[in-house]
Amino acid sequence: MQLFRLLKSQHFLTKTNRSILSIALDVGFKNVSSYNTLFIKIYGRTPSEFRLLYRRNS
């Protein structure tokens, strides 16, 4: 279920300017810390870094 939440969060990270906290809570994480920890484990970077990298390459 958490992987689904991460995938869903990608849309918000790449298509909106919403805060990381707002995105984490809206996709179902209890807090931003658990979201960041899992995001780094799966993607090897923070959600903010992911967002910046995506925008540079778009």
mmCIF file of N, CA and C in Angstrom:
data_model
loop_
_atom_site.group_PDB
_atom_site.id
_atom_site.type_symbol
_atom_site.label_atom_id
_atom_site.label_comp_id
_atom_site.label_asym_id
_atom_site.label_seq_id
_atom_site.Cartn_x
_atom_site.Cartn_y
_atom_site.Cartn_z
ATOM 1 N N MET A 1 0.819 -1.193 0.000
ATOM 2 C CA MET A 1 0.000 0.000 0.000
ATOM 3 C C MET A 1 0.866 1.262 0.000
ATOM 4 N N GLN A 2 1.976 1.217 0.741
ATOM 5 C CA GLN A 2 2.839 2.397 0.789
ATOM 6 C C GLN A 2 3.459 2.694 -0.569
ATOM 7 N N LEU A 3 3.770 1.662 -1.347
ATOM 8 C CA LEU A 3 4.317 1.898 -2.682
ATOM 9 C C LEU A 3 3.290 2.587 -3.574
ATOM 10 N N PHE A 4 2.046 2.193 -3.456
ATOM 11 C CA PHE A 4 0.979 2.864 -4.212
ATOM 12 C C PHE A 4 0.915 4.345 -3.824
ATOM 13 N N ARG A 5 1.031 4.614 -2.532
ATOM 14 C CA ARG A 5 1.005 6.004 -2.066
ATOM 15 C C ARG A 5 2.174 6.802 -2.634
ATOM 16 N N LEU A 6 3.352 6.176 -2.688
ATOM 17 C CA LEU A 6 4.514 6.848 -3.271
ATOM 18 C C LEU A 6 4.282 7.166 -4.744
ATOM 19 N N LEU A 7 3.755 6.196 -5.473
ATOM 20 C CA LEU A 7 3.476 6.418 -6.891
ATOM 21 C C LEU A 7 2.475 7.556 -7.088
ATOM 22 N N LYS A 8 1.457 7.566 -6.264
ATOM 23 C CA LYS A 8 0.456 8.627 -6.337
ATOM 24 C C LYS A 8 1.087 9.986 -6.025
ATOM 25 N N SER A 9 2.002 10.007 -5.082
ATOM 26 C CA SER A 9 2.640 11.269 -4.700
ATOM 27 C C SER A 9 3.494 11.836 -5.823
ATOM 28 N N GLN A 10 4.022 10.989 -6.688
ATOM 29 C CA GLN A 10 4.835 11.467 -7.811
ATOM 30 C C GLN A 10 4.069 12.467 -8.662
ATOM 31 N N HIS A 11 2.806 12.184 -8.892
ATOM 32 C CA HIS A 11 1.985 13.099 -9.688
ATOM 33 C C HIS A 11 1.959 14.484 -9.048
ATOM 34 N N PHE A 12 1.716 14.536 -7.760
ATOM 35 C CA PHE A 12 1.644 15.821 -7.066
ATOM 36 C C PHE A 12 2.994 16.523 -7.028
ATOM 37 N N LEU A 13 4.064 15.747 -6.890
ATOM 38 C CA LEU A 13 5.405 16.335 -6.865
ATOM 39 C C LEU A 13 5.768 16.959 -8.206
ATOM 40 N N THR A 14 5.372 16.307 -9.280
ATOM 41 C CA THR A 14 5.784 16.761 -10.604
ATOM 42 C C THR A 14 4.803 17.718 -11.265
ATOM 43 N N LYS A 15 3.557 17.701 -10.854
ATOM 44 C CA LYS A 15 2.543 18.503 -11.537
ATOM 45 C C LYS A 15 1.992 19.666 -10.723
ATOM 46 N N THR A 16 2.370 19.759 -9.441
ATOM 47 C CA THR A 16 1.852 20.843 -8.593
ATOM 48 C C THR A 16 2.994 21.483 -7.809
ATOM 49 N N ASN A 17 2.671 22.574 -7.161
ATOM 50 C CA ASN A 17 3.621 23.247 -6.269
ATOM 51 C C ASN A 17 3.243 23.041 -4.804
ATOM 52 N N ARG A 18 2.415 22.052 -4.535
ATOM 53 C CA ARG A 18 1.986 21.786 -3.163
ATOM 54 C C ARG A 18 3.175 21.409 -2.300
ATOM 55 N N SER A 19 3.058 21.671 -1.013
ATOM 56 C CA SER A 19 4.147 21.348 -0.087
ATOM 57 C C SER A 19 4.300 19.832 0.053
ATOM 58 N N ILE A 20 5.492 19.427 0.419
ATOM 59 C CA ILE A 20 5.780 18.008 0.632
ATOM 60 C C ILE A 20 4.895 17.475 1.756
ATOM 61 N N LEU A 21 4.725 18.245 2.810
ATOM 62 C CA LEU A 21 3.863 17.838 3.924
ATOM 63 C C LEU A 21 2.442 17.589 3.447
ATOM 64 N N SER A 22 1.905 18.509 2.692
ATOM 65 C CA SER A 22 0.541 18.379 2.181
ATOM 66 C C SER A 22 0.387 17.127 1.319
ATOM 67 N N ILE A 23 1.345 16.900 0.456
ATOM 68 C CA ILE A 23 1.302 15.722 -0.417
ATOM 69 C C ILE A 23 1.365 14.445 0.409
ATOM 70 N N ALA A 24 2.306 14.383 1.339
ATOM 71 C CA ALA A 24 2.462 13.181 2.172
ATOM 72 C C ALA A 24 1.171 12.847 2.909
ATOM 73 N N LEU A 25 0.568 13.834 3.509
ATOM 74 C CA LEU A 25 -0.661 13.596 4.268
ATOM 75 C C LEU A 25 -1.819 13.230 3.353
ATOM 76 N N ASP A 26 -1.929 13.893 2.214
ATOM 77 C CA ASP A 26 -3.041 13.633 1.301
ATOM 78 C C ASP A 26 -2.999 12.251 0.663
ATOM 79 N N VAL A 27 -1.805 11.705 0.464
ATOM 80 C CA VAL A 27 -1.739 10.360 -0.121
ATOM 81 C C VAL A 27 -1.817 9.263 0.928
ATOM 82 N N GLY A 28 -1.852 9.641 2.212
ATOM 83 C CA GLY A 28 -2.122 8.652 3.249
ATOM 84 C C GLY A 28 -1.018 8.357 4.245
ATOM 85 N N PHE A 29 0.087 9.091 4.189
ATOM 86 C CA PHE A 29 1.117 8.891 5.201
ATOM 87 C C PHE A 29 0.719 9.610 6.478
ATOM 88 N N LYS A 30 1.093 9.036 7.604
ATOM 89 C CA LYS A 30 0.734 9.622 8.906
ATOM 90 C C LYS A 30 1.552 10.869 9.220
ATOM 91 N N ASN A 31 2.772 10.918 8.680
ATOM 92 C CA ASN A 31 3.628 12.086 8.899
ATOM 93 C C ASN A 31 4.649 12.190 7.770
ATOM 94 N N VAL A 32 5.251 13.345 7.648
ATOM 95 C CA VAL A 32 6.188 13.587 6.559
ATOM 96 C C VAL A 32 7.486 12.806 6.751
ATOM 97 N N SER A 33 7.840 12.512 7.983
ATOM 98 C CA SER A 33 9.069 11.765 8.249
ATOM 99 C C SER A 33 9.008 10.353 7.656
ATOM 100 N N SER A 34 7.921 9.661 7.868
ATOM 101 C CA SER A 34 7.798 8.306 7.315
ATOM 102 C C SER A 34 7.745 8.348 5.788
ATOM 103 N N TYR A 35 7.116 9.367 5.239
ATOM 104 C CA TYR A 35 7.074 9.548 3.781
ATOM 105 C C TYR A 35 8.482 9.764 3.234
ATOM 106 N N ASN A 36 9.231 10.682 3.837
ATOM 107 C CA ASN A 36 10.589 10.970 3.379
ATOM 108 C C ASN A 36 11.492 9.746 3.480
ATOM 109 N N THR A 37 11.401 9.030 4.583
ATOM 110 C CA THR A 37 12.234 7.847 4.793
ATOM 111 C C THR A 37 11.990 6.803 3.707
ATOM 112 N N LEU A 38 10.733 6.504 3.425
ATOM 113 C CA LEU A 38 10.413 5.517 2.398
ATOM 114 C C LEU A 38 10.783 6.035 1.014
ATOM 115 N N PHE A 39 10.540 7.301 0.761
ATOM 116 C CA PHE A 39 10.867 7.887 -0.537
ATOM 117 C C PHE A 39 12.363 7.750 -0.822
ATOM 118 N N ILE A 40 13.181 8.081 0.169
ATOM 119 C CA ILE A 40 14.637 7.972 0.010
ATOM 120 C C ILE A 40 15.047 6.513 -0.193
ATOM 121 N N LYS A 41 14.430 5.611 0.537
ATOM 122 C CA LYS A 41 14.749 4.187 0.413
ATOM 123 C C LYS A 41 14.449 3.682 -0.996
ATOM 124 N N ILE A 42 13.343 4.116 -1.575
ATOM 125 C CA ILE A 42 12.927 3.629 -2.888
ATOM 126 C C ILE A 42 13.625 4.385 -4.029
ATOM 127 N N TYR A 43 13.689 5.709 -3.937
ATOM 128 C CA TYR A 43 14.186 6.522 -5.047
ATOM 129 C C TYR A 43 15.622 7.024 -4.874
ATOM 130 N N GLY A 44 16.166 6.883 -3.686
ATOM 131 C CA GLY A 44 17.536 7.320 -3.464
ATOM 132 C C GLY A 44 17.714 8.824 -3.369
ATOM 133 N N ARG A 45 16.617 9.544 -3.205
ATOM 134 C CA ARG A 45 16.661 11.009 -3.040
ATOM 135 C C ARG A 45 15.406 11.459 -2.314
ATOM 136 N N THR A 46 15.449 12.671 -1.800
ATOM 137 C CA THR A 46 14.285 13.201 -1.090
ATOM 138 C C THR A 46 13.202 13.588 -2.094
ATOM 139 N N PRO A 47 11.963 13.748 -1.627
ATOM 140 C CA PRO A 47 10.908 14.219 -2.522
ATOM 141 C C PRO A 47 11.248 15.572 -3.157
ATOM 142 N N SER A 48 11.867 16.458 -2.399
ATOM 143 C CA SER A 48 12.251 17.774 -2.943
ATOM 144 C C SER A 48 13.280 17.631 -4.056
ATOM 145 N N GLU A 49 14.261 16.769 -3.844
ATOM 146 C CA GLU A 49 15.273 16.529 -4.877
ATOM 147 C C GLU A 49 14.641 15.905 -6.118
ATOM 148 N N PHE A 50 13.723 14.969 -5.908
ATOM 149 C CA PHE A 50 13.006 14.337 -7.012
ATOM 150 C C PHE A 50 12.264 15.391 -7.830
ATOM 151 N N ARG A 51 11.580 16.283 -7.140
ATOM 152 C CA ARG A 51 10.815 17.348 -7.801
ATOM 153 C C ARG A 51 11.732 18.246 -8.629
ATOM 154 N N LEU A 52 12.831 18.668 -8.053
ATOM 155 C CA LEU A 52 13.779 19.537 -8.774
ATOM 156 C C LEU A 52 14.376 18.839 -9.981
ATOM 157 N N LEU A 53 14.762 17.591 -9.831
ATOM 158 C CA LEU A 53 15.338 16.831 -10.927
ATOM 159 C C LEU A 53 14.337 16.668 -12.068
ATOM 160 N N TYR A 54 13.106 16.350 -11.723
ATOM 161 C CA TYR A 54 12.066 16.183 -12.734
ATOM 162 C C TYR A 54 11.851 17.493 -13.500
ATOM 163 N N ARG A 55 11.786 18.585 -12.796
ATOM 164 C CA ARG A 55 11.521 19.873 -13.444
ATOM 165 C C ARG A 55 12.675 20.322 -14.323
ATOM 166 N N ARG A 56 13.897 20.002 -13.933
ATOM 167 C CA ARG A 56 15.056 20.342 -14.772
ATOM 168 C C ARG A 56 15.054 19.553 -16.069
ATOM 169 N N ASN A 57 14.560 18.327 -16.013
ATOM 170 C CA ASN A 57 14.574 17.450 -17.179
ATOM 171 C C ASN A 57 13.323 17.556 -18.036
ATOM 172 N N SER A 58 12.401 18.394 -17.642
ATOM 173 C CA SER A 58 11.141 18.533 -18.410
ATOM 174 C C SER A 58 11.224 19.663 -19.402
#
